[in-house]
XYZ file of C-alpha atoms in Angstrom:
751
model
C -37.370 -66.965 25.828
C -34.206 -65.016 25.112
C -30.992 -67.059 25.061
C -28.384 -65.974 27.582
C -24.884 -65.798 26.120
C -21.471 -65.092 27.608
C -20.139 -66.398 30.866
C -23.348 -65.937 32.846
C -24.651 -69.207 34.270
C -28.101 -69.711 35.736
C -28.091 -71.673 38.975
C -30.621 -74.436 39.446
C -32.116 -72.347 42.237
C -33.126 -69.756 39.657
C -34.992 -72.165 37.390
C -38.327 -71.695 39.244
C -37.831 -67.958 38.854
C -37.271 -68.360 35.113
C -40.435 -70.438 34.868
C -42.323 -67.715 36.745
C -41.039 -65.078 34.342
C -41.762 -67.132 31.214
C -45.390 -67.534 32.326
C -45.808 -63.816 33.004
C -46.901 -62.930 29.486
C -50.139 -64.909 29.870
C -51.227 -63.237 33.119
C -52.637 -59.978 31.740
C -52.974 -57.896 28.603
C -53.097 -54.523 30.343
C -50.029 -52.371 29.705
C -49.893 -51.008 33.253
C -50.240 -54.458 34.846
C -47.545 -55.983 32.653
C -45.196 -53.065 33.232
C -45.533 -53.150 37.030
C -45.372 -56.951 37.137
C -42.175 -57.194 35.100
C -40.531 -54.430 37.099
C -41.538 -56.054 40.394
C -40.126 -59.420 39.244
C -36.804 -57.844 38.304
C -36.496 -55.862 41.549
C -37.540 -58.701 43.815
C -35.377 -61.420 42.269
C -32.258 -59.254 42.053
C -32.647 -57.916 45.601
C -32.810 -54.309 44.358
C -34.458 -51.307 45.979
C -35.108 -49.117 42.935
C -36.046 -49.607 39.336
C -37.970 -48.210 36.390
C -39.513 -49.422 33.180
C -39.246 -46.751 30.489
C -41.039 -46.632 27.134
C -40.318 -44.671 23.959
C -42.831 -41.995 22.932
C -43.551 -40.528 19.495
C -40.874 -37.860 19.967
C -38.187 -40.538 20.348
C -37.871 -39.852 24.057
C -37.831 -42.275 26.958
C -40.375 -41.633 29.694
C -40.932 -43.580 32.916
C -44.045 -45.729 32.682
C -43.563 -47.642 35.953
C -41.204 -47.061 38.863
C -40.416 -48.355 42.332
C -38.339 -46.490 44.876
C -38.245 -43.279 42.803
C -39.860 -39.947 43.616
C -43.305 -39.771 41.978
C -42.941 -36.215 40.656
C -39.535 -37.058 39.182
C -40.911 -40.207 37.558
C -43.818 -38.286 36.040
C -41.722 -35.520 34.503
C -38.491 -37.312 33.559
C -37.668 -37.448 29.828
C -34.460 -38.382 28.021
C -33.676 -38.395 24.295
C -32.456 -41.571 22.631
C -28.675 -41.631 22.799
C -28.520 -39.356 25.859
C -27.849 -40.598 29.388
C -27.460 -44.251 30.318
C -30.992 -45.370 29.419
C -30.895 -43.360 26.186
C -27.608 -45.032 25.188
C -29.056 -48.498 25.866
C -32.236 -47.726 23.905
C -30.301 -46.405 20.914
C -27.752 -49.218 20.790
C -30.205 -51.979 21.662
C -27.515 -53.621 23.814
C -27.976 -54.551 27.512
C -25.557 -53.136 30.055
C -24.395 -54.050 33.557
C -21.980 -51.811 35.444
C -20.368 -52.876 38.728
C -18.914 -49.425 39.498
C -19.942 -46.442 37.410
C -17.133 -44.268 38.769
C -14.566 -46.703 37.374
C -16.232 -46.964 33.958
C -14.785 -44.614 31.303
C -18.063 -44.566 29.321
C -19.900 -42.690 32.064
C -17.360 -40.215 33.278
C -19.161 -37.045 34.365
C -22.627 -38.641 34.626
C -24.025 -38.039 38.115
C -25.734 -40.721 40.212
C -27.006 -38.618 43.106
C -30.423 -40.362 43.188
C -28.888 -43.774 43.878
C -27.176 -45.267 46.935
C -24.812 -47.634 45.082
C -22.617 -47.338 42.000
C -23.846 -50.524 40.327
C -26.808 -50.850 37.948
C -28.364 -52.926 35.174
C -30.049 -51.439 32.105
C -31.569 -53.646 29.382
C -33.465 -52.765 26.201
C -37.032 -54.050 25.861
C -37.553 -55.290 22.315
C -40.708 -56.263 20.477
C -40.330 -57.702 16.970
C -36.700 -56.493 16.868
C -37.822 -52.940 17.593
C -36.763 -51.271 20.860
C -39.887 -50.376 22.846
C -38.172 -49.159 26.017
C -35.604 -49.882 28.727
C -35.686 -51.797 32.022
C -33.444 -50.221 34.697
C -32.521 -51.859 38.024
C -30.564 -49.996 40.734
C -29.318 -50.198 44.339
C -29.005 -53.716 45.754
C -30.426 -53.803 49.260
C -27.183 -55.243 50.660
C -25.094 -52.545 48.952
C -23.189 -55.086 46.813
C -22.779 -54.746 43.045
C -25.054 -56.705 40.744
C -23.830 -60.122 39.611
C -23.684 -61.955 36.293
C -26.703 -64.018 37.395
C -28.622 -60.803 38.135
C -27.685 -59.511 34.693
C -28.829 -62.698 32.963
C -32.090 -62.636 34.892
C -32.885 -59.002 34.040
C -32.098 -59.682 30.368
C -34.590 -62.528 30.367
C -37.235 -60.382 32.083
C -36.625 -57.585 29.562
C -37.005 -60.087 26.725
C -40.281 -61.379 28.121
C -41.422 -57.824 28.803
C -40.958 -57.076 25.091
C -43.203 -60.006 24.146
C -45.816 -59.070 26.752
C -45.830 -55.365 25.860
C -46.122 -56.136 22.154
C -49.116 -58.345 22.923
C -50.591 -55.593 25.072
C -50.226 -53.041 22.275
C -51.967 -55.402 19.843
C -54.821 -55.931 22.311
C -55.110 -52.165 22.758
C -55.220 -51.669 18.996
C -58.001 -54.256 18.785
C -59.957 -52.503 21.563
C -59.488 -49.131 19.832
C -60.829 -50.596 16.589
C -63.808 -52.019 18.468
C -64.488 -48.594 19.996
C -64.245 -46.995 16.536
C -66.764 -49.502 15.186
C -69.123 -48.752 18.072
C -68.842 -45.024 17.364
C -69.394 -45.582 13.629
C -72.461 -47.668 14.469
C -73.736 -44.863 16.717
C -73.373 -42.394 13.874
C -75.252 -44.732 11.515
C -78.092 -44.963 14.030
C -78.076 -41.162 14.407
C -78.142 -40.850 10.617
C -81.177 -43.142 10.433
C -82.900 -41.048 13.090
C -81.953 -37.893 11.175
C -83.419 -39.266 7.954
C -86.628 -40.192 9.754
C -86.855 -36.710 11.284
C -86.234 -35.174 7.870
C -88.966 -37.199 6.188
C -91.396 -36.432 9.005
C -90.643 -32.723 8.964
C -90.691 -32.309 5.194
C -93.909 -34.304 4.733
C -95.621 -32.210 7.418
C -94.345 -28.804 6.323
C -94.823 -29.339 2.577
C -98.401 -30.523 2.839
C -100.016 -27.092 3.481
C -98.409 -25.077 0.625
C -98.738 -27.960 -1.831
C -102.467 -28.285 -1.075
C -102.891 -24.516 -1.476
C -101.112 -24.578 -4.859
C -103.089 -27.628 -5.948
C -106.400 -25.968 -5.008
C -105.524 -22.741 -6.829
C -104.507 -24.604 -9.986
C -107.744 -26.632 -9.830
C -109.862 -23.472 -9.683
C -107.910 -21.867 -12.517
C -108.415 -24.938 -14.672
C -112.043 -25.644 -13.897
C -113.724 -22.287 -13.278
C -113.986 -21.174 -16.870
C -113.524 -17.471 -17.561
C -112.477 -15.848 -14.266
C -112.638 -12.195 -13.386
C -109.117 -10.611 -13.545
C -109.270 -9.759 -9.841
C -110.122 -13.345 -8.858
C -107.579 -14.725 -11.300
C -104.914 -12.469 -9.781
C -105.868 -13.713 -6.317
C -105.272 -17.338 -7.340
C -101.949 -16.463 -8.972
C -100.943 -14.572 -5.829
C -101.731 -17.695 -3.764
C -99.607 -19.821 -6.104
C -96.735 -17.319 -5.953
C -96.899 -16.900 -2.194
C -97.147 -20.638 -1.468
C -94.391 -21.414 -3.975
C -92.146 -18.969 -2.106
C -93.020 -20.746 1.132
C -92.270 -24.052 -0.549
C -88.822 -22.893 -1.657
C -88.055 -21.603 1.851
C -89.181 -24.900 3.397
C -87.058 -26.928 0.977
C -84.003 -24.762 1.669
C -84.551 -25.087 5.415
C -84.923 -28.847 5.175
C -81.816 -29.139 3.013
C -79.958 -27.169 5.667
C -81.124 -29.823 8.097
C -79.238 -32.408 6.035
C -76.102 -30.335 5.564
C -73.071 -30.113 7.800
C -73.294 -26.483 8.916
C -74.395 -27.456 12.426
C -72.250 -30.583 12.550
C -69.938 -29.104 15.177
C -72.762 -29.576 17.669
C -72.533 -33.378 17.273
C -68.813 -33.774 16.620
C -67.078 -36.029 19.145
C -63.666 -34.405 18.968
C -60.568 -36.103 20.311
C -56.845 -36.133 19.617
C -56.344 -38.458 16.660
C -53.295 -39.552 14.708
C -53.563 -38.672 11.028
C -50.756 -41.065 10.127
C -52.639 -43.944 11.729
C -55.891 -43.077 9.944
C -54.251 -42.714 6.532
C -52.386 -45.993 6.951
C -55.618 -47.714 7.951
C -57.505 -46.246 4.991
C -54.884 -47.529 2.563
C -55.604 -51.039 3.860
C -59.369 -50.553 3.695
C -60.964 -53.273 1.578
C -63.786 -50.966 0.467
C -61.366 -48.306 -0.807
C -59.057 -50.861 -2.415
C -62.005 -52.330 -4.308
C -63.102 -48.862 -5.477
C -59.596 -47.997 -6.721
C -58.945 -51.387 -8.271
C -61.868 -50.965 -10.665
C -59.733 -48.408 -12.502
C -56.354 -49.851 -11.513
C -55.580 -46.671 -9.524
C -52.447 -46.800 -7.376
C -52.426 -45.158 -3.922
C -49.126 -44.330 -2.177
C -48.230 -42.644 1.133
C -45.324 -40.280 1.826
C -45.613 -39.584 5.558
C -42.140 -39.538 7.090
C -41.845 -40.466 10.772
C -44.222 -37.981 12.455
C -47.549 -39.114 13.956
C -49.289 -35.826 12.968
C -51.684 -35.374 15.892
C -54.862 -33.469 15.018
C -58.155 -32.720 16.767
C -61.289 -34.057 15.152
C -64.090 -36.579 15.075
C -62.265 -39.810 14.256
C -65.179 -41.458 12.466
C -65.973 -38.348 10.422
C -62.313 -37.742 9.494
C -62.113 -41.333 8.317
C -65.252 -40.789 6.200
C -63.881 -37.482 4.893
C -60.738 -39.131 3.524
C -62.514 -42.149 2.059
C -65.159 -39.942 0.388
C -62.443 -37.715 -1.049
C -60.413 -40.603 -2.488
C -63.446 -42.472 -3.849
C -64.819 -39.229 -5.298
C -61.500 -38.527 -7.031
C -61.349 -42.072 -8.385
C -64.657 -41.467 -10.170
C -63.025 -38.782 -12.376
C -59.567 -40.320 -12.891
C -58.359 -42.283 -15.891
C -57.443 -45.944 -15.616
C -53.929 -46.554 -14.281
C -53.738 -43.204 -12.484
C -51.726 -42.663 -9.310
C -52.563 -40.737 -6.128
C -49.740 -39.841 -3.734
C -50.658 -38.586 -0.251
C -47.973 -36.587 1.544
C -48.272 -34.926 4.961
C -46.038 -32.198 6.348
C -46.167 -29.859 9.323
C -45.589 -26.193 8.445
C -47.291 -24.263 11.213
C -50.407 -26.161 10.173
C -50.621 -29.808 9.180
C -50.925 -29.986 5.401
C -52.025 -33.185 3.635
C -51.563 -33.047 -0.163
C -53.233 -35.457 -2.574
C -51.190 -35.407 -5.790
C -53.046 -36.757 -8.825
C -50.800 -37.768 -11.715
C -53.387 -37.809 -14.533
C -55.570 -35.206 -16.208
C -58.976 -34.339 -14.822
C -61.957 -32.777 -16.621
C -61.394 -29.094 -17.465
C -64.209 -27.835 -15.238
C -63.369 -30.163 -12.342
C -61.613 -27.548 -10.193
C -64.261 -24.811 -10.477
C -67.227 -27.139 -10.375
C -66.234 -29.238 -7.342
C -64.106 -26.896 -5.207
C -65.840 -23.525 -5.526
C -69.463 -24.553 -6.119
C -71.340 -24.531 -2.798
C -74.816 -25.876 -3.513
C -74.936 -29.531 -4.433
C -78.696 -29.558 -4.742
C -79.181 -27.210 -7.700
C -77.985 -29.681 -10.324
C -78.054 -33.406 -10.767
C -74.692 -34.753 -9.614
C -72.694 -37.937 -10.078
C -71.807 -40.201 -7.175
C -68.208 -38.939 -7.356
C -69.319 -35.310 -7.089
C -71.515 -36.106 -4.082
C -68.604 -37.824 -2.296
C -66.306 -34.845 -2.871
C -69.051 -32.489 -1.668
C -69.457 -34.554 1.516
C -65.676 -34.491 2.065
C -65.651 -30.691 1.731
C -68.541 -30.240 4.145
C -66.906 -32.556 6.704
C -63.716 -30.485 6.447
C -65.726 -27.272 6.942
C -67.449 -28.763 10.002
C -63.992 -29.208 11.552
C -62.822 -25.722 10.562
C -60.361 -27.198 8.045
C -59.744 -26.069 4.471
C -60.019 -28.422 1.477
C -59.054 -26.808 -1.834
C -58.031 -27.924 -5.305
C -55.107 -26.531 -7.293
C -53.840 -27.199 -10.808
C -50.143 -26.864 -11.626
C -49.423 -27.499 -15.324
C -50.624 -31.058 -15.964
C -50.678 -32.079 -12.282
C -53.600 -31.663 -9.930
C -53.328 -31.223 -6.138
C -55.962 -31.328 -3.445
C -54.742 -29.775 -0.211
C -56.272 -30.408 3.212
C -55.022 -27.782 5.691
C -55.539 -28.503 9.392
C -54.764 -25.619 11.790
C -52.530 -26.534 14.731
C -54.401 -24.689 17.467
C -53.245 -25.594 20.972
C -56.566 -24.440 22.400
C -58.463 -26.937 20.222
C -56.281 -29.816 21.421
C -56.718 -28.810 25.047
C -60.488 -28.359 24.660
C -60.828 -31.774 23.018
C -58.809 -33.358 25.811
C -60.816 -31.510 28.466
C -64.180 -32.514 26.977
C -63.109 -36.149 26.742
C -61.653 -35.942 30.256
C -64.832 -34.446 31.715
C -66.931 -37.230 30.203
C -64.600 -39.832 31.699
C -64.509 -38.107 35.080
C -68.310 -37.962 35.100
C -68.461 -41.685 34.390
C -65.858 -42.422 37.086
C -67.810 -40.328 39.614
C -71.121 -41.985 38.794
C -69.517 -45.430 39.169
C -67.873 -44.452 42.459
C -71.151 -43.274 43.999
C -73.420 -45.773 42.254
C -75.488 -42.988 40.657
C -77.654 -43.759 37.625
C -78.203 -40.105 36.739
C -75.564 -37.400 36.785
C -74.618 -34.282 34.877
C -71.692 -31.919 34.653
C -72.754 -28.328 33.976
C -70.288 -25.622 32.955
C -70.779 -21.869 33.198
C -71.295 -20.105 29.850
C -68.446 -17.609 29.383
C -70.743 -14.816 28.196
C -73.973 -15.198 30.182
C -72.762 -17.168 33.195
C -75.700 -19.560 32.741
C -75.124 -23.231 33.504
C -75.370 -25.567 30.519
C -74.889 -29.332 30.464
C -71.478 -30.309 29.109
C -71.948 -34.070 29.562
C -74.439 -36.325 31.306
C -75.481 -39.896 32.031
C -79.056 -41.079 32.369
C -80.615 -37.946 30.807
C -82.449 -37.633 27.493
C -80.589 -35.869 24.700
C -83.424 -33.359 24.406
C -83.081 -32.419 28.092
C -79.311 -32.044 27.681
C -79.742 -29.726 24.692
C -82.407 -27.428 26.126
C -81.311 -27.162 29.767
C -79.942 -23.723 30.626
C -80.015 -22.559 34.234
C -79.383 -19.002 35.355
C -77.679 -18.395 38.672
C -79.161 -18.648 41.306
C -82.327 -20.308 39.948
C -83.023 -23.983 40.666
C -80.767 -26.222 42.724
C -77.681 -26.175 40.481
C -77.865 -22.384 40.254
C -78.125 -22.155 44.051
C -74.993 -24.339 44.426
C -73.129 -22.188 41.891
C -74.042 -19.008 43.764
C -73.209 -20.363 47.229
C -70.031 -22.115 46.057
C -70.613 -24.929 48.554
C -71.445 -28.624 48.102
C -75.048 -29.576 48.761
C -76.534 -32.795 50.162
C -80.303 -33.203 50.044
C -81.480 -36.420 51.684
C -85.178 -35.765 50.970
C -86.126 -32.814 48.816
C -89.735 -32.911 49.993
C -88.740 -32.299 53.616
C -85.689 -30.079 53.066
C -86.741 -26.540 54.128
C -84.548 -24.962 51.442
C -86.153 -26.794 48.526
C -89.337 -28.509 49.687
C -91.478 -26.333 47.418
C -89.560 -27.540 44.409
C -90.293 -30.796 42.633
C -87.630 -32.897 41.004
C -88.090 -33.498 37.281
C -89.711 -36.714 36.119
C -86.378 -38.316 35.211
C -85.439 -38.499 38.915
C -86.864 -41.481 40.798
C -85.436 -40.726 44.255
C -85.812 -37.732 46.558
C -82.092 -37.461 47.352
C -79.349 -35.660 45.457
C -75.779 -34.399 45.678
C -74.491 -31.267 43.962
C -70.916 -29.960 43.983
C -69.465 -26.670 42.685
C -66.348 -26.810 40.516
C -64.222 -23.921 41.724
C -60.977 -22.354 40.547
C -60.095 -20.071 43.412
C -63.241 -18.005 43.893
C -64.437 -18.513 40.319
C -67.183 -21.086 39.704
C -66.429 -23.237 36.649
C -69.572 -25.331 36.887
C -71.613 -27.784 38.946
C -71.617 -31.587 39.210
C -75.015 -33.144 40.003
C -75.636 -36.726 41.203
C -79.110 -38.310 41.395
C -80.817 -41.693 41.453
C -78.621 -44.076 43.434
C -78.752 -47.554 41.936
C -79.613 -48.914 45.378
C -82.540 -46.510 45.731
C -81.067 -45.278 49.019
C -80.468 -41.596 49.800
C -77.008 -40.049 49.599
C -75.172 -39.818 52.927
C -72.806 -37.528 54.799
C -70.047 -39.978 53.866
C -70.873 -39.461 50.177
C -70.673 -35.705 50.769
C -67.213 -35.988 52.387
C -65.831 -38.235 49.655
C -67.417 -36.166 46.893
C -65.921 -32.952 48.240
C -62.403 -34.432 48.100
C -63.058 -35.934 44.690
C -64.235 -32.626 43.242
C -61.138 -30.863 44.563
C -59.113 -33.322 42.491
C -61.358 -32.921 39.457
C -61.000 -29.142 39.527
C -57.215 -29.266 40.005
C -56.977 -31.859 37.252
C -58.961 -29.756 34.758
C -57.009 -26.602 35.653
C -53.778 -28.529 35.075
C -54.957 -29.461 31.593
C -55.131 -25.769 30.655
C -51.389 -25.359 31.189
C -49.038 -25.459 28.224
C -46.947 -28.291 29.636
C -48.874 -31.149 27.991
C -47.855 -32.650 24.677
C -50.432 -34.332 22.439
C -48.916 -37.694 23.269
C -49.151 -37.032 26.994
C -52.796 -35.991 26.603
C -53.444 -39.203 24.671
C -51.841 -41.315 27.409
C -53.805 -39.368 30.000
C -57.106 -40.268 28.323
C -56.027 -43.900 28.035
C -55.186 -44.018 31.741
C -58.574 -42.497 32.632
C -60.271 -45.120 30.478
C -58.401 -47.870 32.370
C -59.373 -46.211 35.671
C -63.059 -46.220 34.720
C -62.942 -49.858 33.591
C -61.381 -50.841 36.922
C -63.933 -48.784 38.893
C -66.835 -50.522 37.098
C -65.661 -53.896 38.433
C -64.455 -52.690 41.855
C -66.560 -54.332 44.612
C -65.182 -52.614 47.727
C -66.921 -49.279 47.192
C -70.245 -51.106 47.629
C -69.175 -53.164 50.652
C -69.380 -52.212 54.343
C -65.661 -51.406 54.306
C -66.100 -47.591 54.010
C -68.709 -47.685 56.800
C -66.415 -49.662 59.123
C -63.493 -47.404 58.203
C -65.534 -44.377 59.261
C -66.560 -45.913 62.602
C -63.000 -47.034 63.370
C -61.475 -43.628 62.657
C -64.097 -41.914 64.803
C -63.066 -44.288 67.605
C -59.435 -43.306 67.002
C -60.531 -39.641 67.216
C -59.005 -38.453 63.944
C -59.806 -34.970 62.643
C -62.519 -34.181 60.103
C -60.018 -33.576 57.283
C -58.156 -36.845 57.832
C -61.470 -38.690 58.095
C -62.519 -37.385 54.670
C -59.202 -38.424 53.125
C -59.470 -41.880 54.691
C -63.021 -42.418 53.371
C -61.906 -41.359 49.894
C -58.958 -43.777 50.027
C -61.192 -46.594 51.290
C -63.175 -46.424 48.033
C -60.191 -46.628 45.659
C -57.164 -48.158 47.413
C -57.395 -51.627 45.806
C -58.414 -50.653 42.260
C -55.209 -52.288 40.989
C -56.667 -55.696 41.905
C -59.070 -55.274 38.985
C -56.063 -55.548 36.649
C -54.928 -58.827 38.196
C -57.939 -60.725 36.890
C -60.774 -62.606 38.569
C -59.086 -65.931 37.822
C -56.318 -65.108 40.296
C -58.567 -63.406 42.878
C -61.049 -66.299 42.972
C -58.628 -69.198 42.614
C -59.402 -72.191 44.861
C -55.901 -73.741 44.738
C -52.759 -72.099 46.178
C -51.398 -69.280 44.037
C -48.350 -69.847 41.886
C -45.271 -67.663 42.463
C -46.208 -65.657 39.371
C -49.758 -65.071 40.600
C -48.386 -64.017 43.966
C -46.095 -61.573 42.136
C -49.026 -60.077 40.238
C -50.903 -59.655 43.533
C -47.893 -58.056 45.222
C -47.656 -55.549 42.368
C -51.279 -54.390 42.684
C -50.543 -51.318 44.905
C -48.305 -50.032 42.101
C -51.048 -50.842 39.589
C -53.492 -48.781 41.655
C -51.131 -45.812 41.612
C -50.684 -46.298 37.862
C -54.461 -46.203 37.361
C -54.848 -43.046 39.432
C -51.956 -41.432 37.566
C -52.131 -37.628 37.410
C -55.661 -37.656 38.787
C -54.284 -38.182 42.310
C -51.666 -35.525 43.096
C -51.473 -36.082 46.872
C -48.278 -37.837 47.931
C -49.944 -38.620 51.279
C -52.764 -40.503 49.558
C -50.347 -42.303 47.238
C -48.165 -43.461 50.146
C -51.180 -44.755 52.096
C -52.258 -46.813 49.082
C -48.736 -48.057 48.340
C -48.071 -49.317 51.878
C -51.409 -50.824 52.943
C -49.871 -54.340 52.736
C -46.927 -53.583 55.000
C -46.904 -55.599 58.250
C -46.345 -54.123 61.694
C -43.334 -56.423 62.254
C -41.645 -55.330 58.997
C -42.295 -58.490 56.930
C -44.838 -56.946 54.548
C -44.457 -55.413 51.092
C -43.469 -53.512 49.037
C -40.780 -51.889 51.224
C -40.763 -53.919 54.453
C -41.678 -50.891 56.578
C -42.092 -51.506 60.309
C -44.291 -50.095 63.071
C -44.671 -46.330 62.994
C -42.749 -46.201 59.683
C -45.960 -47.386 58.040
C -48.385 -44.503 57.293
C -51.127 -44.368 59.934
C -54.017 -44.739 57.483
C -52.248 -47.690 55.830
C -52.263 -49.431 59.218
C -55.972 -48.716 59.639
C -56.822 -49.994 56.147
C -54.819 -53.175 56.790
C -57.047 -54.032 59.776
C -60.362 -53.093 58.153
C -59.471 -54.837 54.879
C -58.505 -58.066 56.659
C -61.632 -58.079 58.829
C -63.991 -57.442 55.893
C -62.237 -60.092 53.780
C -62.659 -62.721 56.489
C -66.340 -61.950 57.088
C -67.358 -61.844 53.415
C -67.808 -64.778 51.038
C -64.818 -65.907 48.981
C -64.690 -68.785 46.454
C -61.569 -70.242 48.080
C -62.731 -70.363 51.741
C -65.741 -70.287 54.002
C -66.978 -67.132 55.706
C -65.818 -66.535 59.273
C -68.170 -65.211 61.912
C -67.519 -61.756 63.333
C -66.173 -63.306 66.532
C -63.847 -65.660 64.627
C -62.588 -62.847 62.403
C -61.949 -60.601 65.393
C -60.056 -63.454 67.032
C -57.794 -63.759 63.992
C -57.216 -60.008 64.012
C -56.257 -60.175 67.708
C -53.705 -62.917 66.956
C -52.081 -60.612 64.415
C -51.783 -57.632 66.767
C -48.133 -56.572 66.996
C -47.187 -58.875 64.108
C -49.354 -58.020 61.121
C -51.448 -55.239 62.652
C -51.002 -52.117 64.765
C -52.180 -53.090 68.303
C -53.789 -49.661 68.838
C -55.935 -50.063 65.695
C -56.894 -53.611 66.713
C -58.016 -52.322 70.108
C -60.147 -49.637 68.432
C -61.748 -52.270 66.185
C -62.737 -54.317 69.258
C -64.483 -51.271 70.728
C -66.307 -50.515 67.463
C -67.531 -54.099 67.095
């Protein structure tokens, strides 16, 4: 824990608070959870209304990671350079700051404070291993008074603990990323084994016929004595013709092993070249290969992250193959220096300090067919590096300057490639999120081909790879084509009895008769179709699924369209993909989408006579509003004993965690406010803002009643289940205090 210096004294009354804060770093390892928890602790224990936790990005800017009391759109877009503004000054200096009256402070003359109600604030750097990670800002005491020395000391301690917790979170994330990389590398090894098996099967089958023909012709030529010239010519023609076939087969099979079609299987994403190069330099395999000749490897990278688009596993293999291949030809004691610079393109130069064989440049960087001559292991590795570069559309060339040798890897900086990689990764994640939300085992996202307009599968779950590759649907043929032509969502509860499609049979991979299909539309233009099949429960899809899916697809389409704008940096796209990954992980564990809560929500709102549009929004919210609880941890949610103050804090922060998970995927301020305030109480004693009565969003009041009723009538580890009558009795007792009396009355009628 950080020592508190100066005249600030911590009252005995604050010691439990300090204990709560010191225990916070063991609650969770998720960045969003830690960020919201620390911010909530600081705001609650200083009596503030507003606050933000800002982190430093790769461009040395502060951005708002978590906020309370600030406008969402402002929080999403706000950026400040280090050294600029109050937070930028704190981040650059690394010194905490408390100001009682900004208008009386000479340091901030001319800096506006129009977003805040008071003139007092606290801003503290968040440090991890002596490095500033971000800034914790606390503003606007609820009572209008300036912040005190005790408040300042408390926020400094929270900022110190936040640094420890965030550093731990970043290490956990790095570990998870490495695990994911290993899984992907393992997948590629399995694919390679399958490829080798296919190659051996194909070549043994296709070579057998011409080889047998050649063998038979040679046998007759050898054993038939003196042959007539015409017959002899016929046998030689057979040998010539079949030999030509043999050469063509061999060339075709070698093409099968090459990288020309590798783009079809590349899993492109935004990757950080600096990170990969640093990791390679610490690779035990590469170090062992270089140490055999005492070759020194140095990096000259500067401060940039150098974001590129590529297949992370293949880029890693490219660089290792290149360095190990070079090492094969270098003299003992040589040195390789890798430098990376951005000059329109990203250029990585491998400077070799020793002489190489005279024919090295021509033989290994202009020669295109590895298979015509016997090659060394080093030559094969360099060839593989070149082909991997070509598969990415990169250029790998060698250049000799006097006695020095350079290999240059040029990576084009094409914005479209970065956006496409982000979109493809995003679509896969959105498909997974959708399938989890609806409990569908089989789903596919089809996009319209730009030239033909045909629908092809971009990503899928539960379908064979062969089906994914060969499926191409013209509009309006089949169900997906019909949906694309009509531009309307489709619910089929039983395809055998549906008059529109009863003559059509579902493919063998579908084990239910029900399906959902949604068009992805940008204005009047159809981008593609999302198909859902095979509910895990075996039940048919419902009208409720159709309503929720329609709202969800509106968000998906808006989200994808937003990605095509030029406003996203590589770092923002990377954070976006990370947030979607966290959203999917939370959705996998989320139990409320499978409970009767959405059903009861629908019945209650029908009783309250809400409109069709509001009903759809409410059903959508009912399936996601408590996702932030999945970041709290099952240990807290299932605890038998009373919760500690820290655990209560983590629970109170879960509405903010939910909003953090939804991130840019949920643009509606109405939806965000409903989620944020579903734990407010009708009498004004709830959280996070103590709203009262009609101040609380209507749907938040409805969710509060339904959530409480379902919780009481479902099993929990820490208490027995109440009967429906007992639960309704408890709800009645809370009418006018915890719950809106009108909603309670509607619940009685529904039950």
